PDB file of C-alpha atoms in Angstrom:
ATOM      1  CA  UNK A1140     -95.400 166.592-118.165  1.00  0.00           C
ATOM      2  CA  UNK A1141     -99.172 167.097-117.834  1.00  0.00           C
ATOM      3  CA  UNK A1142    -101.085 166.561-121.081  1.00  0.00           C
ATOM      4  CA  UNK A1143    -103.481 169.328-122.030  1.00  0.00           C
ATOM      5  CA  UNK A1144    -107.153 168.459-121.532  1.00  0.00           C
ATOM      6  CA  UNK A1145    -109.531 169.460-124.327  1.00  0.00           C
ATOM      7  CA  UNK A1146    -113.043 170.059-122.968  1.00  0.00           C
ATOM      8  CA  UNK A1147    -115.838 170.152-125.573  1.00  0.00           C
ATOM      9  CA  UNK A1148    -118.983 172.092-124.777  1.00  0.00           C
ATOM     10  CA  UNK A1149    -122.068 172.629-126.935  1.00  0.00           C
ATOM     11  CA  UNK A1150    -123.440 175.786-128.419  1.00  0.00           C
ATOM     12  CA  UNK A1151    -127.114 176.399-127.810  1.00  0.00           C
ATOM     13  CA  UNK A1152    -129.558 175.415-125.112  1.00  0.00           C
ATOM     14  CA  UNK A1153    -127.214 173.570-122.722  1.00  0.00           C
ATOM     15  CA  UNK A1154    -124.418 176.147-122.678  1.00  0.00           C
ATOM     16  CA  UNK A1155    -126.072 178.690-120.369  1.00  0.00           C
ATOM     17  CA  UNK A1156    -126.734 176.023-117.747  1.00  0.00           C
ATOM     18  CA  UNK A1157    -123.355 174.341-118.186  1.00  0.00           C
ATOM     19  CA  UNK A1158    -121.213 177.428-117.590  1.00  0.00           C
ATOM     20  CA  UNK A1159    -122.149 177.948-113.896  1.00  0.00           C
ATOM     21  CA  UNK A1160    -121.536 174.245-113.286  1.00  0.00           C
ATOM     22  CA  UNK A1161    -118.122 174.450-114.938  1.00  0.00           C
ATOM     23  CA  UNK A1162    -117.266 177.529-112.913  1.00  0.00           C
ATOM     24  CA  UNK A1163    -118.242 175.687-109.725  1.00  0.00           C
ATOM     25  CA  UNK A1164    -115.828 172.962-110.834  1.00  0.00           C
ATOM     26  CA  UNK A1165    -113.082 175.593-111.064  1.00  0.00           C
ATOM     27  CA  UNK A1166    -113.087 175.998-114.855  1.00  0.00           C
ATOM     28  CA  UNK A1167    -113.133 179.624-116.040  1.00  0.00           C
ATOM     29  CA  UNK A1168    -113.000 180.326-119.785  1.00  0.00           C
ATOM     30  CA  UNK A1169    -110.923 183.238-121.050  1.00  0.00           C
ATOM     31  CA  UNK A1170    -112.720 186.542-121.715  1.00  0.00           C
ATOM     32  CA  UNK A1171    -112.787 185.951-125.497  1.00  0.00           C
ATOM     33  CA  UNK A1172    -115.179 183.056-124.873  1.00  0.00           C
ATOM     34  CA  UNK A1173    -117.852 185.572-123.840  1.00  0.00           C
ATOM     35  CA  UNK A1174    -117.202 187.941-126.761  1.00  0.00           C
ATOM     36  CA  UNK A1175    -120.225 187.539-129.033  1.00  0.00           C
ATOM     37  CA  UNK A1176    -118.261 189.022-131.921  1.00  0.00           C
ATOM     38  CA  UNK A1177    -115.513 186.408-131.692  1.00  0.00           C
ATOM     39  CA  UNK A1178    -115.415 183.649-134.314  1.00  0.00           C
ATOM     40  CA  UNK A1179    -112.881 181.598-132.351  1.00  0.00           C
ATOM     41  CA  UNK A1180    -113.769 178.015-131.418  1.00  0.00           C
ATOM     42  CA  UNK A1181    -110.801 177.138-129.190  1.00  0.00           C
ATOM     43  CA  UNK A1182    -110.335 178.986-125.896  1.00  0.00           C
ATOM     44  CA  UNK A1183    -107.904 179.009-123.004  1.00  0.00           C
ATOM     45  CA  UNK A1184    -109.067 178.652-119.395  1.00  0.00           C
ATOM     46  CA  UNK A1185    -107.709 179.604-115.978  1.00  0.00           C
ATOM     47  CA  UNK A1186    -106.022 176.192-115.998  1.00  0.00           C
ATOM     48  CA  UNK A1187    -102.933 176.260-118.281  1.00  0.00           C
ATOM     49  CA  UNK A1188    -103.417 172.528-118.904  1.00  0.00           C
ATOM     50  CA  UNK A1189    -107.018 172.821-120.131  1.00  0.00           C
ATOM     51  CA  UNK A1190    -108.607 174.359-123.225  1.00  0.00           C
ATOM     52  CA  UNK A1191    -112.255 174.561-124.271  1.00  0.00           C
ATOM     53  CA  UNK A1192    -113.737 174.002-127.704  1.00  0.00           C
ATOM     54  CA  UNK A1193    -117.246 175.256-128.434  1.00  0.00           C
ATOM     55  CA  UNK A1194    -118.981 173.254-131.166  1.00  0.00           C
ATOM     56  CA  UNK A1195    -122.436 172.098-132.216  1.00  0.00           C
ATOM     57  CA  UNK A1196    -124.070 169.679-129.778  1.00  0.00           C
ATOM     58  CA  UNK A1197    -123.963 166.750-132.208  1.00  0.00           C
ATOM     59  CA  UNK A1198    -120.265 167.414-132.820  1.00  0.00           C
ATOM     60  CA  UNK A1199    -119.370 167.293-129.112  1.00  0.00           C
ATOM     61  CA  UNK A1200    -120.001 163.541-129.100  1.00  0.00           C
ATOM     62  CA  UNK A1201    -117.958 163.053-132.280  1.00  0.00           C
ATOM     63  CA  UNK A1202    -114.961 165.057-131.055  1.00  0.00           C
ATOM     64  CA  UNK A1203    -114.888 163.155-127.760  1.00  0.00           C
ATOM     65  CA  UNK A1204    -115.556 159.711-129.249  1.00  0.00           C
ATOM     66  CA  UNK A1205    -112.664 160.089-131.685  1.00  0.00           C
ATOM     67  CA  UNK A1206    -110.282 161.485-129.072  1.00  0.00           C
ATOM     68  CA  UNK A1207    -109.961 164.987-130.536  1.00  0.00           C
ATOM     69  CA  UNK A1208    -111.423 166.162-127.212  1.00  0.00           C
ATOM     70  CA  UNK A1209    -111.025 164.232-123.983  1.00  0.00           C
ATOM     71  CA  UNK A1210    -114.134 165.275-122.061  1.00  0.00           C
ATOM     72  CA  UNK A1211    -117.346 167.111-122.855  1.00  0.00           C
ATOM     73  CA  UNK A1212    -120.925 167.992-121.999  1.00  0.00           C
ATOM     74  CA  UNK A1213    -123.776 166.908-124.262  1.00  0.00           C
ATOM     75  CA  UNK A1214    -127.429 165.900-124.114  1.00  0.00           C
ATOM     76  CA  UNK A1215    -128.358 162.253-123.699  1.00  0.00           C
ATOM     77  CA  UNK A1216    -130.321 162.606-126.962  1.00  0.00           C
ATOM     78  CA  UNK A1217    -127.027 162.959-128.839  1.00  0.00           C
ATOM     79  CA  UNK A1218    -125.392 160.076-126.945  1.00  0.00           C
ATOM     80  CA  UNK A1219    -128.312 157.780-127.765  1.00  0.00           C
ATOM     81  CA  UNK A1220    -128.423 158.838-131.409  1.00  0.00           C
ATOM     82  CA  UNK A1221    -124.755 158.072-132.131  1.00  0.00           C
ATOM     83  CA  UNK A1222    -124.263 155.228-129.639  1.00  0.00           C
ATOM     84  CA  UNK A1223    -120.469 155.538-129.853  1.00  0.00           C
ATOM     85  CA  UNK A1224    -118.727 152.677-128.059  1.00  0.00           C
ATOM     86  CA  UNK A1225    -115.785 154.974-127.284  1.00  0.00           C
ATOM     87  CA  UNK A1226    -117.926 157.260-125.121  1.00  0.00           C
ATOM     88  CA  UNK A1227    -118.191 156.898-121.347  1.00  0.00           C
ATOM     89  CA  UNK A1228    -121.015 158.943-119.793  1.00  0.00           C
ATOM     90  CA  UNK A1229    -120.461 158.672-116.034  1.00  0.00           C
ATOM     91  CA  UNK A1230    -122.409 161.684-114.748  1.00  0.00           C
ATOM     92  CA  UNK A1231    -125.964 162.930-115.295  1.00  0.00           C
ATOM     93  CA  UNK A1232    -125.502 166.668-114.761  1.00  0.00           C
ATOM     94  CA  UNK A1233    -129.219 167.284-114.245  1.00  0.00           C
ATOM     95  CA  UNK A1234    -129.312 170.271-116.616  1.00  0.00           C
ATOM     96  CA  UNK A1235    -130.764 170.798-120.085  1.00  0.00           C
ATOM     97  CA  UNK A1236    -133.850 168.755-119.286  1.00  0.00           C
ATOM     98  CA  UNK A1237    -136.326 168.167-122.114  1.00  0.00           C
ATOM     99  CA  UNK A1238    -137.656 165.177-124.073  1.00  0.00           C
ATOM    100  CA  UNK A1239    -137.633 163.573-127.504  1.00  0.00           C
ATOM    101  CA  UNK A1240    -141.208 163.322-128.704  1.00  0.00           C
ATOM    102  CA  UNK A1241    -143.354 162.391-131.654  1.00  0.00           C
ATOM    103  CA  UNK A1242    -145.642 165.174-132.881  1.00  0.00           C
ATOM    104  CA  UNK A1243    -148.370 165.412-135.503  1.00  0.00           C
ATOM    105  CA  UNK A1244    -150.810 168.044-136.754  1.00  0.00           C
ATOM    106  CA  UNK A1245    -153.657 168.454-134.314  1.00  0.00           C
ATOM    107  CA  UNK A1246    -156.580 166.201-135.241  1.00  0.00           C
ATOM    108  CA  UNK A1247    -154.650 164.423-138.012  1.00  0.00           C
ATOM    109  CA  UNK A1248    -154.102 160.704-138.398  1.00  0.00           C
ATOM    110  CA  UNK A1249    -151.043 159.126-139.956  1.00  0.00           C
ATOM    111  CA  UNK A1250    -151.670 155.388-140.089  1.00  0.00           C
ATOM    112  CA  UNK A1251    -148.789 153.004-140.630  1.00  0.00           C
ATOM    113  CA  UNK A1252    -149.928 151.730-144.006  1.00  0.00           C
ATOM    114  CA  UNK A1253    -148.320 148.364-144.576  1.00  0.00           C
ATOM    115  CA  UNK A1254    -146.187 148.921-141.489  1.00  0.00           C
ATOM    116  CA  UNK A1255    -144.485 151.974-143.049  1.00  0.00           C
ATOM    117  CA  UNK A1256    -144.430 155.657-142.093  1.00  0.00           C
ATOM    118  CA  UNK A1257    -142.376 158.705-143.035  1.00  0.00           C
ATOM    119  CA  UNK A1258    -140.922 160.853-140.243  1.00  0.00           C
ATOM    120  CA  UNK A1259    -138.999 164.129-140.396  1.00  0.00           C
ATOM    121  CA  UNK A1260    -136.292 164.263-137.746  1.00  0.00           C
ATOM    122  CA  UNK A1261    -132.679 165.010-136.911  1.00  0.00           C
ATOM    123  CA  UNK A1262    -132.646 161.735-134.937  1.00  0.00           C
ATOM    124  CA  UNK A1263    -132.951 159.028-137.620  1.00  0.00           C
ATOM    125  CA  UNK A1264    -131.279 156.269-135.577  1.00  0.00           C
ATOM    126  CA  UNK A1265    -133.358 156.965-132.466  1.00  0.00           C
ATOM    127  CA  UNK A1266    -136.538 157.214-134.531  1.00  0.00           C
ATOM    128  CA  UNK A1267    -135.864 154.004-136.448  1.00  0.00           C
ATOM    129  CA  UNK A1268    -135.187 152.058-133.233  1.00  0.00           C
ATOM    130  CA  UNK A1269    -138.344 153.399-131.598  1.00  0.00           C
ATOM    131  CA  UNK A1270    -140.623 152.364-134.444  1.00  0.00           C
ATOM    132  CA  UNK A1271    -138.790 149.116-135.157  1.00  0.00           C
ATOM    133  CA  UNK A1272    -139.647 148.017-131.618  1.00  0.00           C
ATOM    134  CA  UNK A1273    -143.312 148.452-132.635  1.00  0.00           C
ATOM    135  CA  UNK A1274    -142.893 146.491-135.852  1.00  0.00           C
ATOM    136  CA  UNK A1275    -143.078 149.633-137.993  1.00  0.00           C
ATOM    137  CA  UNK A1276    -140.585 150.647-140.649  1.00  0.00           C
ATOM    138  CA  UNK A1277    -139.830 154.367-140.361  1.00  0.00           C
ATOM    139  CA  UNK A1278    -138.545 156.175-143.431  1.00  0.00           C
ATOM    140  CA  UNK A1279    -136.641 159.055-141.833  1.00  0.00           C
ATOM    141  CA  UNK A1280    -136.263 162.355-143.657  1.00  0.00           C
ATOM    142  CA  UNK A1281    -133.172 163.944-142.090  1.00  0.00           C
ATOM    143  CA  UNK A1282    -133.575 167.637-141.271  1.00  0.00           C
ATOM    144  CA  UNK A1283    -131.359 169.816-139.105  1.00  0.00           C
ATOM    145  CA  UNK A1284    -134.071 172.291-138.213  1.00  0.00           C
ATOM    146  CA  UNK A1285    -137.589 173.526-139.013  1.00  0.00           C
ATOM    147  CA  UNK A1286    -138.999 170.023-138.469  1.00  0.00           C
ATOM    148  CA  UNK A1287    -142.347 171.608-137.618  1.00  0.00           C
ATOM    149  CA  UNK A1288    -142.873 172.582-141.259  1.00  0.00           C
ATOM    150  CA  UNK A1289    -142.661 169.026-142.565  1.00  0.00           C
ATOM    151  CA  UNK A1290    -146.263 167.863-141.955  1.00  0.00           C
ATOM    152  CA  UNK A1291    -147.900 171.034-143.301  1.00  0.00           C
ATOM    153  CA  UNK A1292    -145.813 170.901-146.490  1.00  0.00           C
ATOM    154  CA  UNK A1293    -146.381 167.185-147.107  1.00  0.00           C
ATOM    155  CA  UNK A1294    -142.808 166.110-146.373  1.00  0.00           C
ATOM    156  CA  UNK A1295    -143.923 163.710-143.634  1.00  0.00           C
ATOM    157  CA  UNK A1296    -146.964 162.842-141.577  1.00  0.00           C
ATOM    158  CA  UNK A1297    -145.182 163.265-138.260  1.00  0.00           C
ATOM    159  CA  UNK A1298    -141.955 164.542-136.729  1.00  0.00           C
ATOM    160  CA  UNK A1299    -139.594 163.444-133.970  1.00  0.00           C
ATOM    161  CA  UNK A1300    -137.827 166.301-132.223  1.00  0.00           C
ATOM    162  CA  UNK A1301    -136.717 167.762-128.912  1.00  0.00           C
ATOM    163  CA  UNK A1302    -139.533 169.311-126.909  1.00  0.00           C
ATOM    164  CA  UNK A1303    -139.183 171.535-123.874  1.00  0.00           C
ATOM    165  CA  UNK A1304    -142.200 173.757-123.276  1.00  0.00           C
ATOM    166  CA  UNK A1305    -144.108 172.607-126.374  1.00  0.00           C
ATOM    167  CA  UNK A1306    -144.641 176.197-127.476  1.00  0.00           C
ATOM    168  CA  UNK A1307    -142.983 175.769-130.884  1.00  0.00           C
ATOM    169  CA  UNK A1308    -145.179 172.756-131.627  1.00  0.00           C
ATOM    170  CA  UNK A1309    -148.337 174.589-130.594  1.00  0.00           C
ATOM    171  CA  UNK A1310    -147.513 177.665-132.683  1.00  0.00           C
ATOM    172  CA  UNK A1311    -147.073 175.436-135.710  1.00  0.00           C
ATOM    173  CA  UNK A1312    -150.305 173.479-135.200  1.00  0.00           C
ATOM    174  CA  UNK A1313    -148.686 170.314-133.844  1.00  0.00           C
ATOM    175  CA  UNK A1314    -149.360 168.239-130.741  1.00  0.00           C
ATOM    176  CA  UNK A1315    -147.219 165.677-128.936  1.00  0.00           C
ATOM    177  CA  UNK A1316    -148.497 162.150-129.396  1.00  0.00           C
ATOM    178  CA  UNK A1317    -145.719 160.085-127.787  1.00  0.00           C
ATOM    179  CA  UNK A1318    -142.623 160.659-125.670  1.00  0.00           C
ATOM    180  CA  UNK A1319    -139.671 158.555-126.805  1.00  0.00           C
ATOM    181  CA  UNK A1320    -137.262 159.481-124.015  1.00  0.00           C
ATOM    182  CA  UNK A1321    -136.458 162.016-121.320  1.00  0.00           C
ATOM    183  CA  UNK A1322    -133.286 164.008-121.955  1.00  0.00           C
ATOM    184  CA  UNK A1323    -130.688 165.654-119.734  1.00  0.00           C
ATOM    185  CA  UNK A1324    -127.077 166.737-120.191  1.00  0.00           C
ATOM    186  CA  UNK A1325    -124.316 164.253-119.390  1.00  0.00           C
ATOM    187  CA  UNK A1326    -120.613 164.546-118.770  1.00  0.00           C
ATOM    188  CA  UNK A1327    -118.908 162.376-121.375  1.00  0.00           C
ATOM    189  CA  UNK A1328    -115.326 161.115-121.540  1.00  0.00           C
ATOM    190  CA  UNK A1329    -113.272 159.331-124.156  1.00  0.00           C
ATOM    191  CA  UNK A1330    -112.700 155.830-122.741  1.00  0.00           C
ATOM    192  CA  UNK A1331    -109.070 155.558-123.860  1.00  0.00           C
ATOM    193  CA  UNK A1332    -108.236 159.041-122.564  1.00  0.00           C
ATOM    194  CA  UNK A1333    -109.855 158.240-119.209  1.00  0.00           C
ATOM    195  CA  UNK A1334    -107.376 155.393-118.764  1.00  0.00           C
ATOM    196  CA  UNK A1335    -104.334 157.118-120.234  1.00  0.00           C
ATOM    197  CA  UNK A1336    -104.901 160.425-118.379  1.00  0.00           C
ATOM    198  CA  UNK A1337    -105.564 158.743-115.042  1.00  0.00           C
ATOM    199  CA  UNK A1338    -103.829 161.531-113.153  1.00  0.00           C
ATOM    200  CA  UNK A1339    -106.304 164.205-114.261  1.00  0.00           C
ATOM    201  CA  UNK A1340    -109.542 163.009-115.903  1.00  0.00           C
ATOM    202  CA  UNK A1341    -110.913 160.734-113.122  1.00  0.00           C
ATOM    203  CA  UNK A1342    -110.510 163.546-110.567  1.00  0.00           C
ATOM    204  CA  UNK A1343    -112.271 165.986-112.888  1.00  0.00           C
ATOM    205  CA  UNK A1344    -115.135 163.540-113.428  1.00  0.00           C
ATOM    206  CA  UNK A1345    -115.455 163.073-109.673  1.00  0.00           C
ATOM    207  CA  UNK A1346    -115.608 166.849-109.183  1.00  0.00           C
ATOM    208  CA  UNK A1347    -118.588 167.061-111.545  1.00  0.00           C
ATOM    209  CA  UNK A1348    -120.194 164.017-109.912  1.00  0.00           C
ATOM    210  CA  UNK A1349    -120.057 165.699-106.500  1.00  0.00           C
ATOM    211  CA  UNK A1350    -121.398 168.984-107.866  1.00  0.00           C
ATOM    212  CA  UNK A1351    -124.284 167.218-109.600  1.00  0.00           C
ATOM    213  CA  UNK A1352    -125.124 165.374-106.398  1.00  0.00           C
ATOM    214  CA  UNK A1353    -125.162 168.641-104.469  1.00  0.00           C
ATOM    215  CA  UNK A1354    -127.482 170.224-107.068  1.00  0.00           C
ATOM    216  CA  UNK A1355    -129.857 167.260-106.893  1.00  0.00           C
ATOM    217  CA  UNK A1356    -129.956 167.411-103.103  1.00  0.00           C
ATOM    218  CA  UNK A1357    -130.523 171.173-102.965  1.00  0.00           C
TER     219      UNK A1357
END
């Protein structure tokens, strides 16, 4: 009996680019998936042995790491932030490209007084590691959005956030000062599931690997 595969995909910026790739891999979500009025989170596909869950990007990694989903698509920013040992990320899908950057108000200075700074971010682990490598202790104020407001309202002197075009920073009077890492979407798999579902998951991973290679060569 074939075990049902649960495929986790993120809401937001990666989804629009991920869907054509999934369709090229032969995965077609049911029509309810595209119904903007639907509140459902679990969807059938054209494969009776595969379902899709649509969750927040940060939750994709958690669902897959804990085995609630077997495979998923998520940005490398999320993988690096959680650093789950149970996650295997075998394929760079080459979509969702952006970067994690440090930004500050234009013309401002935020010296590390006594080797300490305060940073607003939704990436506290990534931010702490970045500054620790420079001998600086970063006090991270965890926000889930509207990071750009933090410096102007005195919450922090700088922010660490995802940057694509830089337009949001510019419209809020901020400029990039450092790039921490380049980001792209990865195919992730639960390590235990990859071994236990050896009749299905490795072949699916290989399908995405081939498609990603074709995209890169095009």
